[in-house]
PDB file of C-alpha atoms and ligand atoms in Angstrom:
ATOM      1  CA  MET K  16     172.624-117.555 -14.953  1.00 89.00           C
ATOM      2  CA  ILE K  17     172.176-118.458 -18.626  1.00 94.00           C
ATOM      3  CA  THR K  18     169.962-121.500 -19.135  1.00 97.00           C
ATOM      4  CA  GLY K  19     168.060-123.092 -22.014  1.00 96.00           C
ATOM      5  CA  LYS K  20     165.239-120.622 -21.363  1.00 97.00           C
ATOM      6  CA  THR K  21     167.328-117.439 -21.521  1.00 98.00           C
ATOM      7  CA  SER K  22     166.370-115.013 -24.307  1.00 98.00           C
ATOM      8  CA  ILE K  23     169.254-113.448 -26.213  1.00 98.00           C
ATOM      9  CA  VAL K  24     169.378-109.936 -27.630  1.00 98.00           C
ATOM     10  CA  GLY K  25     172.474-108.045 -28.719  1.00 98.00           C
ATOM     11  CA  ILE K  26     174.201-105.546 -30.955  1.00 98.00           C
ATOM     12  CA  ILE K  27     176.009-105.939 -34.272  1.00 98.00           C
ATOM     13  CA  GLY K  28     178.576-103.383 -35.410  1.00 98.00           C
ATOM     14  CA  ASP K  29     182.175-102.776 -36.384  1.00 98.00           C
ATOM     15  CA  PRO K  30     183.649-101.754 -34.005  1.00 97.00           C
ATOM     16  CA  VAL K  31     181.381-102.798 -31.167  1.00 96.00           C
ATOM     17  CA  GLU K  32     183.599-103.257 -28.121  1.00 95.00           C
ATOM     18  CA  HIS K  33     183.008 -99.728 -26.775  1.00 92.00           C
ATOM     19  CA  SER K  34     179.223 -99.889 -27.129  1.00 95.00           C
ATOM     20  CA  LEU K  35     177.347 -98.634 -24.064  1.00 96.00           C
ATOM     21  CA  SER K  36     174.255-100.672 -24.895  1.00 97.00           C
ATOM     22  CA  PRO K  37     175.277-104.026 -23.324  1.00 98.00           C
ATOM     23  CA  PRO K  38     175.784-102.619 -19.792  1.00 97.00           C
ATOM     24  CA  MET K  39     172.651-100.478 -20.113  1.00 98.00           C
ATOM     25  CA  HIS K  40     170.315-103.288 -21.187  1.00 98.00           C
ATOM     26  CA  ASN K  41     171.886-105.948 -18.956  1.00 98.00           C
ATOM     27  CA  ALA K  42     171.479-103.662 -15.918  1.00 98.00           C
ATOM     28  CA  ALA K  43     167.755-103.349 -16.690  1.00 98.00           C
ATOM     29  CA  PHE K  44     167.340-107.107 -17.242  1.00 98.00           C
ATOM     30  CA  ARG K  45     168.983-107.721 -13.844  1.00 98.00           C
ATOM     31  CA  GLN K  46     166.918-105.079 -12.080  1.00 97.00           C
ATOM     32  CA  LEU K  47     163.655-106.429 -13.517  1.00 98.00           C
ATOM     33  CA  GLN K  48     164.777-110.058 -12.965  1.00 98.00           C
ATOM     34  CA  MET K  49     164.122-110.828 -16.633  1.00 98.00           C
ATOM     35  CA  ASP K  50     165.708-113.961 -18.090  1.00 98.00           C
ATOM     36  CA  TYR K  51     167.426-112.086 -20.931  1.00 98.00           C
ATOM     37  CA  THR K  52     171.019-111.352 -21.784  1.00 98.00           C
ATOM     38  CA  TYR K  53     172.454-108.724 -24.169  1.00 98.00           C
ATOM     39  CA  VAL K  54     175.575-109.676 -26.137  1.00 98.00           C
ATOM     40  CA  PRO K  55     177.860-107.568 -28.378  1.00 98.00           C
ATOM     41  CA  PHE K  56     178.709-109.199 -31.733  1.00 98.00           C
ATOM     42  CA  HIS K  57     181.560-107.853 -33.847  1.00 98.00           C
ATOM     43  CA  VAL K  58     180.228-108.227 -37.403  1.00 98.00           C
ATOM     44  CA  LEU K  59     182.242-107.221 -40.461  1.00 98.00           C
ATOM     45  CA  LYS K  60     180.506-105.774 -43.528  1.00 98.00           C
ATOM     46  CA  ASP K  61     180.963-108.926 -45.621  1.00 98.00           C
ATOM     47  CA  ASN K  62     179.271-111.023 -42.941  1.00 98.00           C
ATOM     48  CA  LEU K  63     176.240-108.779 -42.397  1.00 98.00           C
ATOM     49  CA  SER K  64     173.744-110.861 -44.384  1.00 98.00           C
ATOM     50  CA  ASN K  65     174.894-114.096 -42.710  1.00 98.00           C
ATOM     51  CA  ALA K  66     174.796-112.440 -39.301  1.00 98.00           C
ATOM     52  CA  VAL K  67     171.141-111.363 -39.666  1.00 98.00           C
ATOM     53  CA  GLU K  68     170.064-114.714 -41.084  1.00 97.00           C
ATOM     54  CA  GLY K  69     172.127-116.504 -38.451  1.00 97.00           C
ATOM     55  CA  ALA K  70     170.550-114.485 -35.632  1.00 98.00           C
ATOM     56  CA  LYS K  71     167.116-115.458 -36.918  1.00 97.00           C
ATOM     57  CA  ALA K  72     168.134-119.124 -37.175  1.00 97.00           C
ATOM     58  CA  LEU K  73     169.570-119.073 -33.643  1.00 97.00           C
ATOM     59  CA  GLY K  74     166.317-117.730 -32.191  1.00 97.00           C
ATOM     60  CA  ILE K  75     167.869-114.439 -31.084  1.00 98.00           C
ATOM     61  CA  LYS K  76     165.003-112.138 -30.036  1.00 98.00           C
ATOM     62  CA  GLY K  77     166.400-108.826 -31.181  1.00 98.00           C
ATOM     63  CA  LEU K  78     169.449-106.843 -32.247  1.00 98.00           C
ATOM     64  CA  ASN K  79     170.651-103.297 -32.170  1.00 98.00           C
ATOM     65  CA  VAL K  80     172.534-102.294 -35.289  1.00 98.00           C
ATOM     66  CA  THR K  81     175.319 -99.745 -35.172  1.00 97.00           C
ATOM     67  CA  ILE K  82     178.016 -98.216 -37.372  1.00 96.00           C
ATOM     68  CA  PRO K  83     178.597 -99.042 -40.230  1.00 98.00           C
ATOM     69  CA  HIS K  84     175.589-101.302 -40.841  1.00 98.00           C
ATOM     70  CA  LYS K  85     172.489 -99.161 -40.181  1.00 98.00           C
ATOM     71  CA  THR K  86     171.639 -98.568 -43.855  1.00 98.00           C
ATOM     72  CA  GLU K  87     173.043-101.710 -45.440  1.00 98.00           C
ATOM     73  CA  VAL K  88     171.173-103.996 -43.039  1.00 98.00           C
ATOM     74  CA  ILE K  89     167.822-102.996 -44.583  1.00 98.00           C
ATOM     75  CA  LYS K  90     168.577-105.317 -47.521  1.00 98.00           C
ATOM     76  CA  TYR K  91     168.513-108.307 -45.203  1.00 98.00           C
ATOM     77  CA  ILE K  92     165.383-107.509 -43.164  1.00 98.00           C
ATOM     78  CA  ASP K  93     161.869-108.827 -43.980  1.00 98.00           C
ATOM     79  CA  GLU K  94     159.717-105.891 -42.775  1.00 98.00           C
ATOM     80  CA  LEU K  95     160.281-102.247 -41.929  1.00 98.00           C
ATOM     81  CA  ASP K  96     158.548 -99.946 -39.490  1.00 97.00           C
ATOM     82  CA  LYS K  97     157.344 -96.642 -41.024  1.00 95.00           C
ATOM     83  CA  ALA K  98     160.006 -94.418 -39.411  1.00 96.00           C
ATOM     84  CA  ALA K  99     162.825 -96.800 -40.354  1.00 98.00           C
ATOM     85  CA  GLU K 100     161.578 -96.882 -43.938  1.00 97.00           C
ATOM     86  CA  LEU K 101     161.392 -93.088 -44.174  1.00 96.00           C
ATOM     87  CA  ILE K 102     164.785 -92.589 -42.540  1.00 97.00           C
ATOM     88  CA  GLY K 103     166.369 -95.367 -44.581  1.00 97.00           C
ATOM     89  CA  ALA K 104     168.261 -96.733 -41.593  1.00 98.00           C
ATOM     90  CA  VAL K 105     167.650 -99.368 -38.926  1.00 98.00           C
ATOM     91  CA  ASN K 106     169.147 -99.460 -35.443  1.00 98.00           C
ATOM     92  CA  THR K 107     166.820-102.105 -33.957  1.00 98.00           C
ATOM     93  CA  ILE K 108     165.668-105.480 -35.291  1.00 98.00           C
ATOM     94  CA  LYS K 109     162.981-107.626 -33.717  1.00 98.00           C
ATOM     95  CA  PHE K 110     162.790-111.311 -34.661  1.00 98.00           C
ATOM     96  CA  TYR K 111     159.463-113.045 -34.263  1.00 95.00           C
ATOM     97  CA  LYS K 112     157.783-116.047 -35.902  1.00 91.00           C
ATOM     98  CA  ASN K 113     160.747-116.373 -38.263  1.00 92.00           C
ATOM     99  CA  VAL K 114     160.281-112.772 -39.453  1.00 97.00           C
ATOM    100  CA  SER K 115     162.707-109.890 -38.934  1.00 98.00           C
ATOM    101  CA  LYS K 116     161.335-106.362 -38.569  1.00 98.00           C
ATOM    102  CA  GLY K 117     163.488-103.226 -38.598  1.00 98.00           C
ATOM    103  CA  PHE K 118     162.940-100.085 -36.515  1.00 98.00           C
ATOM    104  CA  ASN K 119     164.799 -96.830 -35.976  1.00 98.00           C
ATOM    105  CA  THR K 120     164.771 -95.574 -32.389  1.00 98.00           C
ATOM    106  CA  ASP K 121     167.504 -92.912 -32.788  1.00 97.00           C
ATOM    107  CA  GLY K 122     165.021 -90.209 -33.770  1.00 96.00           C
ATOM    108  CA  ILE K 123     162.497 -91.232 -31.108  1.00 96.00           C
ATOM    109  CA  GLY K 124     165.332 -91.105 -28.587  1.00 97.00           C
ATOM    110  CA  ALA K 125     166.010 -87.450 -29.380  1.00 97.00           C
ATOM    111  CA  VAL K 126     162.338 -86.488 -29.527  1.00 97.00           C
ATOM    112  CA  LYS K 127     161.581 -88.115 -26.153  1.00 97.00           C
ATOM    113  CA  ALA K 128     164.659 -86.545 -24.567  1.00 97.00           C
ATOM    114  CA  ILE K 129     163.380 -83.095 -25.597  1.00 97.00           C
ATOM    115  CA  GLU K 130     159.773 -83.821 -24.714  1.00 96.00           C
ATOM    116  CA  GLU K 131     160.881 -84.483 -21.118  1.00 94.00           C
ATOM    117  CA  PHE K 132     161.164 -80.693 -20.993  1.00 94.00           C
ATOM    118  CA  ILE K 133     158.799 -79.145 -23.562  1.00 95.00           C
ATOM    119  CA  SER K 134     156.156 -80.118 -26.074  1.00 95.00           C
ATOM    120  CA  LEU K 135     157.519 -79.884 -29.618  1.00 95.00           C
ATOM    121  CA  LYS K 136     154.212 -78.989 -31.249  1.00 91.00           C
ATOM    122  CA  GLY K 137     154.268 -75.597 -32.947  1.00 92.00           C
ATOM    123  CA  LYS K 138     157.939 -74.986 -32.138  1.00 96.00           C
ATOM    124  CA  LYS K 139     160.643 -73.748 -34.504  1.00 97.00           C
ATOM    125  CA  ILE K 140     163.598 -76.125 -34.464  1.00 98.00           C
ATOM    126  CA  VAL K 141     167.108 -75.727 -35.837  1.00 98.00           C
ATOM    127  CA  ILE K 142     169.187 -78.816 -36.550  1.00 98.00           C
ATOM    128  CA  ILE K 143     172.927 -78.486 -37.058  1.00 98.00           C
ATOM    129  CA  GLY K 144     174.212 -81.210 -39.388  1.00 98.00           C
ATOM    130  CA  ALA K 145     172.703 -83.228 -42.199  1.00 98.00           C
ATOM    131  CA  GLY K 146     174.161 -86.723 -41.761  1.00 97.00           C
ATOM    132  CA  GLY K 147     172.574 -89.948 -40.572  1.00 96.00           C
ATOM    133  CA  ALA K 148     171.703 -88.675 -37.097  1.00 97.00           C
ATOM    134  CA  ALA K 149     170.169 -85.455 -38.486  1.00 98.00           C
ATOM    135  CA  ARG K 150     168.113 -87.526 -40.886  1.00 98.00           C
ATOM    136  CA  ALA K 151     166.745 -89.820 -38.166  1.00 98.00           C
ATOM    137  CA  ILE K 152     165.947 -86.901 -35.866  1.00 98.00           C
ATOM    138  CA  SER K 153     164.399 -84.625 -38.497  1.00 98.00           C
ATOM    139  CA  PHE K 154     162.104 -87.336 -39.888  1.00 98.00           C
ATOM    140  CA  GLN K 155     161.008 -88.261 -36.380  1.00 97.00           C
ATOM    141  CA  LEU K 156     160.373 -84.594 -35.569  1.00 97.00           C
ATOM    142  CA  MET K 157     158.111 -84.290 -38.621  1.00 96.00           C
ATOM    143  CA  LEU K 158     156.388 -87.577 -37.691  1.00 95.00           C
ATOM    144  CA  SER K 159     155.805 -86.027 -34.260  1.00 94.00           C
ATOM    145  CA  GLY K 160     154.009 -83.038 -35.801  1.00 93.00           C
ATOM    146  CA  VAL K 161     156.798 -80.446 -36.061  1.00 96.00           C
ATOM    147  CA  LYS K 162     156.110 -78.013 -38.917  1.00 93.00           C
ATOM    148  CA  ASN K 163     158.968 -75.519 -38.752  1.00 97.00           C
ATOM    149  CA  LEU K 164     162.483 -76.825 -39.224  1.00 98.00           C
ATOM    150  CA  LEU K 165     165.776 -75.344 -40.374  1.00 98.00           C
ATOM    151  CA  ILE K 166     168.693 -77.587 -41.348  1.00 98.00           C
ATOM    152  CA  SER K 167     172.018 -75.796 -41.000  1.00 98.00           C
ATOM    153  CA  ASN K 168     175.055 -77.662 -42.277  1.00 98.00           C
ATOM    154  CA  ARG K 169     178.720 -77.169 -43.216  1.00 97.00           C
ATOM    155  CA  THR K 170     177.936 -78.435 -46.724  1.00 98.00           C
ATOM    156  CA  LEU K 171     174.842 -76.574 -47.919  1.00 98.00           C
ATOM    157  CA  GLU K 172     174.055 -79.196 -50.548  1.00 98.00           C
ATOM    158  CA  ASN K 173     173.619 -81.916 -47.911  1.00 98.00           C
ATOM    159  CA  ALA K 174     171.270 -79.718 -45.876  1.00 98.00           C
ATOM    160  CA  CYS K 175     169.148 -78.972 -48.941  1.00 98.00           C
ATOM    161  CA  GLN K 176     169.050 -82.651 -49.938  1.00 98.00           C
ATOM    162  CA  LEU K 177     167.697 -83.535 -46.498  1.00 98.00           C
ATOM    163  CA  LYS K 178     165.169 -80.704 -46.778  1.00 98.00           C
ATOM    164  CA  ALA K 179     163.997 -82.052 -50.154  1.00 98.00           C
ATOM    165  CA  ASP K 180     163.672 -85.587 -48.737  1.00 98.00           C
ATOM    166  CA  LEU K 181     161.615 -84.301 -45.810  1.00 98.00           C
ATOM    167  CA  LEU K 182     159.307 -82.259 -48.028  1.00 98.00           C
ATOM    168  CA  GLN K 183     158.694 -85.269 -50.245  1.00 97.00           C
ATOM    169  CA  ASN K 184     157.047 -86.917 -47.275  1.00 97.00           C
ATOM    170  CA  PHE K 185     155.713 -84.120 -45.067  1.00 96.00           C
ATOM    171  CA  ARG K 186     154.094 -80.720 -45.324  1.00 95.00           C
ATOM    172  CA  GLY K 187     155.699 -77.924 -43.378  1.00 96.00           C
ATOM    173  CA  GLU K 188     158.139 -75.063 -43.430  1.00 97.00           C
ATOM    174  CA  VAL K 189     161.551 -76.686 -43.905  1.00 98.00           C
ATOM    175  CA  SER K 190     164.587 -74.682 -44.946  1.00 98.00           C
ATOM    176  CA  CYS K 191     168.284 -75.291 -45.486  1.00 98.00           C
ATOM    177  CA  GLN K 192     171.214 -73.015 -44.771  1.00 97.00           C
ATOM    178  CA  LYS K 193     174.978 -73.086 -44.727  1.00 97.00           C
ATOM    179  CA  LEU K 194     176.308 -73.279 -41.171  1.00 97.00           C
ATOM    180  CA  ASP K 195     177.801 -69.826 -40.538  1.00 95.00           C
ATOM    181  CA  GLU K 196     177.219 -66.631 -38.523  1.00 92.00           C
ATOM    182  CA  LYS K 197     173.836 -66.124 -40.251  1.00 93.00           C
ATOM    183  CA  LEU K 198     172.508 -68.694 -37.835  1.00 96.00           C
ATOM    184  CA  LYS K 199     172.433 -65.923 -35.206  1.00 95.00           C
ATOM    185  CA  ASP K 200     169.409 -64.301 -36.901  1.00 96.00           C
ATOM    186  CA  GLU K 201     167.605 -67.603 -37.258  1.00 96.00           C
ATOM    187  CA  LEU K 202     168.136 -68.509 -33.616  1.00 97.00           C
ATOM    188  CA  LYS K 203     166.339 -65.363 -32.410  1.00 97.00           C
ATOM    189  CA  ASP K 204     162.895 -66.923 -32.882  1.00 97.00           C
ATOM    190  CA  THR K 205     163.987 -70.566 -32.481  1.00 98.00           C
ATOM    191  CA  GLU K 206     162.821 -72.631 -29.514  1.00 98.00           C
ATOM    192  CA  VAL K 207     164.953 -75.766 -29.875  1.00 98.00           C
ATOM    193  CA  LEU K 208     168.513 -76.177 -31.214  1.00 98.00           C
ATOM    194  CA  ILE K 209     169.901 -79.686 -31.810  1.00 98.00           C
ATOM    195  CA  ASN K 210     173.523 -80.381 -32.709  1.00 97.00           C
ATOM    196  CA  THR K 211     173.791 -83.657 -34.614  1.00 97.00           C
ATOM    197  CA  THR K 212     177.422 -83.256 -35.725  1.00 97.00           C
ATOM    198  CA  PRO K 213     180.358 -84.915 -33.949  1.00 95.00           C
ATOM    199  CA  VAL K 214     181.957 -81.489 -33.347  1.00 94.00           C
ATOM    200  CA  GLY K 215     183.093 -81.232 -29.706  1.00 90.00           C
ATOM    201  CA  MET K 216     183.322 -84.979 -29.195  1.00 91.00           C
ATOM    202  CA  HIS K 217     186.246 -86.343 -27.176  1.00 89.00           C
ATOM    203  CA  PRO K 218     189.196 -85.788 -27.820  1.00 88.00           C
ATOM    204  CA  HIS K 219     188.184 -82.476 -29.489  1.00 89.00           C
ATOM    205  CA  GLU K 220     186.368 -81.020 -26.470  1.00 88.00           C
ATOM    206  CA  ASP K 221     187.571 -77.503 -27.335  1.00 83.00           C
ATOM    207  CA  GLN K 222     185.625 -77.413 -30.623  1.00 86.00           C
ATOM    208  CA  LYS K 223     182.042 -76.292 -30.995  1.00 81.00           C
ATOM    209  CA  PRO K 224     179.780 -75.739 -33.994  1.00 86.00           C
ATOM    210  CA  ILE K 225     179.912 -71.952 -34.558  1.00 87.00           C
ATOM    211  CA  VAL K 226     177.225 -71.183 -31.975  1.00 88.00           C
ATOM    212  CA  ASN K 227     178.445 -69.116 -29.009  1.00 91.00           C
ATOM    213  CA  LYS K 228     176.620 -67.639 -26.041  1.00 94.00           C
ATOM    214  CA  ASP K 229     175.834 -64.372 -27.854  1.00 94.00           C
ATOM    215  CA  MET K 230     173.785 -66.289 -30.426  1.00 96.00           C
ATOM    216  CA  ILE K 231     171.692 -68.062 -27.789  1.00 97.00           C
ATOM    217  CA  HIS K 232     168.672 -66.579 -25.980  1.00 97.00           C
ATOM    218  CA  LYS K 233     167.650 -67.814 -22.545  1.00 96.00           C
ATOM    219  CA  ASP K 234     164.441 -69.490 -23.710  1.00 96.00           C
ATOM    220  CA  LEU K 235     166.234 -71.658 -26.272  1.00 97.00           C
ATOM    221  CA  LEU K 236     166.440 -75.355 -25.404  1.00 98.00           C
ATOM    222  CA  VAL K 237     169.843 -76.653 -26.551  1.00 98.00           C
ATOM    223  CA  ASN K 238     170.404 -80.350 -27.160  1.00 97.00           C
ATOM    224  CA  ASP K 239     173.732 -81.873 -28.187  1.00 97.00           C
ATOM    225  CA  ILE K 240     173.715 -85.505 -29.306  1.00 96.00           C
ATOM    226  CA  VAL K 241     177.389 -85.772 -28.355  1.00 95.00           C
ATOM    227  CA  TYR K 242     177.541 -87.492 -24.935  1.00 93.00           C
ATOM    228  CA  ASN K 243     181.291 -87.643 -24.385  1.00 92.00           C
ATOM    229  CA  PRO K 244     181.998 -85.200 -22.819  1.00 93.00           C
ATOM    230  CA  LEU K 245     178.679 -84.831 -21.027  1.00 93.00           C
ATOM    231  CA  LYS K 246     178.967 -81.046 -21.139  1.00 94.00           C
ATOM    232  CA  THR K 247     180.127 -80.105 -24.631  1.00 95.00           C
ATOM    233  CA  GLY K 248     181.421 -76.693 -25.675  1.00 95.00           C
ATOM    234  CA  LEU K 249     178.010 -75.932 -27.152  1.00 96.00           C
ATOM    235  CA  LEU K 250     176.195 -76.825 -23.921  1.00 96.00           C
ATOM    236  CA  ARG K 251     178.643 -74.705 -21.916  1.00 96.00           C
ATOM    237  CA  GLU K 252     177.878 -71.702 -24.149  1.00 96.00           C
ATOM    238  CA  ALA K 253     174.156 -72.366 -23.727  1.00 97.00           C
ATOM    239  CA  GLU K 254     174.541 -72.410 -19.945  1.00 97.00           C
ATOM    240  CA  LYS K 255     176.423 -69.096 -20.055  1.00 97.00           C
ATOM    241  CA  ALA K 256     173.451 -67.641 -21.952  1.00 97.00           C
ATOM    242  CA  GLY K 257     171.077 -68.961 -19.271  1.00 97.00           C
ATOM    243  CA  ALA K 258     169.466 -71.463 -21.653  1.00 98.00           C
ATOM    244  CA  MET K 259     168.253 -74.934 -20.768  1.00 97.00           C
ATOM    245  CA  THR K 260     170.482 -77.818 -21.953  1.00 98.00           C
ATOM    246  CA  ILE K 261     170.016 -81.509 -22.692  1.00 97.00           C
ATOM    247  CA  SER K 262     173.059 -83.777 -22.973  1.00 96.00           C
ATOM    248  CA  GLY K 263     173.406 -86.553 -25.550  1.00 95.00           C
ATOM    249  CA  VAL K 264     173.049 -89.109 -22.774  1.00 96.00           C
ATOM    250  CA  ARG K 265     169.276 -88.499 -22.655  1.00 96.00           C
ATOM    251  CA  MET K 266     168.917 -89.477 -26.335  1.00 96.00           C
ATOM    252  CA  LEU K 267     171.072 -92.542 -25.760  1.00 96.00           C
ATOM    253  CA  ILE K 268     168.886 -93.574 -22.833  1.00 97.00           C
ATOM    254  CA  TYR K 269     165.628 -93.095 -24.725  1.00 97.00           C
ATOM    255  CA  GLN K 270     166.737 -94.871 -27.909  1.00 98.00           C
ATOM    256  CA  GLY K 271     167.642 -97.821 -25.678  1.00 98.00           C
ATOM    257  CA  VAL K 272     164.331 -97.620 -23.829  1.00 98.00           C
ATOM    258  CA  GLU K 273     162.479 -97.885 -27.144  1.00 98.00           C
ATOM    259  CA  SER K 274     164.562-100.860 -28.338  1.00 98.00           C
ATOM    260  CA  PHE K 275     163.996-102.632 -25.004  1.00 98.00           C
ATOM    261  CA  ARG K 276     160.257-102.008 -25.295  1.00 98.00           C
ATOM    262  CA  ILE K 277     160.172-103.283 -28.899  1.00 98.00           C
ATOM    263  CA  TRP K 278     161.880-106.561 -27.896  1.00 98.00           C
ATOM    264  CA  THR K 279     160.215-107.254 -24.564  1.00 98.00           C
ATOM    265  CA  GLY K 280     156.991-105.210 -24.460  1.00 98.00           C
ATOM    266  CA  ILE K 281     158.223-103.750 -21.163  1.00 97.00           C
ATOM    267  CA  LYS K 282     159.324-100.170 -20.489  1.00 96.00           C
ATOM    268  CA  PRO K 283     162.597-100.335 -18.538  1.00 97.00           C
ATOM    269  CA  PRO K 284     163.298 -97.997 -15.606  1.00 96.00           C
ATOM    270  CA  LEU K 285     165.089 -94.911 -16.977  1.00 96.00           C
ATOM    271  CA  GLU K 286     167.215 -94.505 -13.869  1.00 97.00           C
ATOM    272  CA  VAL K 287     168.716 -97.996 -14.249  1.00 97.00           C
ATOM    273  CA  PHE K 288     169.744 -97.191 -17.829  1.00 97.00           C
ATOM    274  CA  GLU K 289     171.114 -93.853 -16.685  1.00 97.00           C
ATOM    275  CA  MET K 290     173.135 -95.284 -13.801  1.00 97.00           C
ATOM    276  CA  ALA K 291     174.675 -97.976 -16.019  1.00 96.00           C
ATOM    277  CA  LEU K 292     175.595 -95.378 -18.643  1.00 95.00           C
ATOM    278  CA  MET K 293     177.116 -92.954 -16.154  1.00 95.00           C
ATOM    279  CA  ARG K 294     179.168 -95.760 -14.638  1.00 96.00           C
ATOM    280  CA  GLU K 295     180.480 -96.777 -18.077  1.00 94.00           C
ATOM    281  CA  LEU K 296     181.275 -93.175 -18.963  1.00 92.00           C
ATOM    282  CA  GLY K 297     183.187 -92.797 -15.689  1.00 91.00           C
ATOM    283  CA  TYR K 298     180.913 -90.206 -13.997  1.00 86.00           C
TER     284      TYR K 298
HETATM  285  P1  LIG Y 317     176.148 -89.297 -38.416  1.00 76.99           P
HETATM  286  O1  LIG Y 317     175.698 -90.512 -39.160  1.00 76.99           O
HETATM  287  O2  LIG Y 317     176.648 -89.589 -37.020  1.00 76.99           O
HETATM  288  O3  LIG Y 317     175.166 -88.192 -38.437  1.00 76.99           O
HETATM  289  P2  LIG Y 317     177.653 -88.377 -40.664  1.00 76.99           P
HETATM  290  O4  LIG Y 317     176.634 -88.981 -41.532  1.00 76.99           O
HETATM  291  O5  LIG Y 317     179.098 -88.560 -40.967  1.00 76.99           O
HETATM  292  O6  LIG Y 317     177.479 -88.835 -39.149  1.00 76.99           O
HETATM  293  O7  LIG Y 317     177.311 -86.807 -40.576  1.00 76.99           O
HETATM  294  C1  LIG Y 317     178.134 -85.958 -39.943  1.00 76.99           C
HETATM  295  C2  LIG Y 317     177.504 -84.560 -40.016  1.00 76.99           C
HETATM  296  O8  LIG Y 317     178.306 -83.714 -39.230  1.00 76.99           O
HETATM  297  C3  LIG Y 317     177.450 -83.968 -41.405  1.00 76.99           C
HETATM  298  O9  LIG Y 317     176.358 -83.103 -41.489  1.00 76.99           O
HETATM  299  C4  LIG Y 317     178.768 -83.194 -41.454  1.00 76.99           C
HETATM  300  O10 LIG Y 317     178.747 -82.092 -42.340  1.00 76.99           O
HETATM  301  P3  LIG Y 317     178.992 -82.264 -43.938  1.00 76.99           P
HETATM  302  O11 LIG Y 317     177.669 -82.598 -44.534  1.00 76.99           O
HETATM  303  O12 LIG Y 317     179.504 -80.944 -44.363  1.00 76.99           O
HETATM  304  O13 LIG Y 317     180.022 -83.367 -44.086  1.00 76.99           O
HETATM  305  C5  LIG Y 317     178.848 -82.692 -40.044  1.00 76.99           C
HETATM  306  N1  LIG Y 317     180.219 -82.433 -39.614  1.00 76.99           N
HETATM  307  C6  LIG Y 317     181.209 -83.336 -39.422  1.00 76.99           C
HETATM  308  N2  LIG Y 317     182.327 -82.733 -39.003  1.00 76.99           N
HETATM  309  C7  LIG Y 317     182.060 -81.398 -38.959  1.00 76.99           C
HETATM  310  C8  LIG Y 317     182.807 -80.238 -38.607  1.00 76.99           C
HETATM  311  N3  LIG Y 317     184.080 -80.326 -38.207  1.00 76.99           N
HETATM  312  N4  LIG Y 317     182.180 -79.044 -38.672  1.00 76.99           N
HETATM  313  C9  LIG Y 317     180.895 -78.944 -39.064  1.00 76.99           C
HETATM  314  N5  LIG Y 317     180.140 -79.999 -39.408  1.00 76.99           N
HETATM  315  C10 LIG Y 317     180.712 -81.199 -39.358  1.00 76.99           C
END
């Protein structure tokens, strides 16, 4: 029941009606008997500034920020966490004492999803893609101590721009490459492969980013950030090669876990997030 004491958190985006975050967070609030509720807010670009100021004025405790506002919203936030500043994008805002602080939990989500299985320290990692998701994940990987990273992208220029941005802030062996068959050679001594492109996402389940089973060795950990379908073409190829796979759902769960923790100080039960997500996705 919503009362005068209920704390409000939510998500702003355009569109926002298909967001999986409301059911995920509300399930955890119910399970933990916390007097919080999570509300989706459809916010158009021209209203972004008013929405953030309005949320602060209304005493909203926190917001997730999704497409297309993650970069633009920085203009309207008082303080930025280090990772959010480096990445240049915010997906979580915490409001406290009339101050708004921006965070980015997308990269942490991916890093934690992988670290469920292996430690990233000293590993060679290949990222496919060089967009917003690749940026969040690659900066967080470097923040987590990764020193050997290859960015492979359809447009070489975008991969090399991301490489340059990373090397402006971190020391390490970072390289850029055009996404083509050459990746096969690179993957031979790679330990983790992360697809950050939308290739293979519903309704294009038949597509996959270049990589097939013959390019994958059995000790490669393959992570796709696409979560619909759960088993993408890339993950199916990885399974055929006997490699370990991580679906995009794990990243989604962990980015939510971090946002929840930032707002409430409490770590939510992973399985509650997972069950809510699977239900929403129809599994
Ligand atoms: P996001 O913010 O979700 O990362 P984005 O910024 O639009 O999305 O980035 C999409 C990434 O997927 C880019 O790296 C894009 O490659 P380009 O830099 O060449 O545009 C990549 N991508 C999108 N569609 C692709 C496709 N069909 N094949 C290969 N790469 C693709």
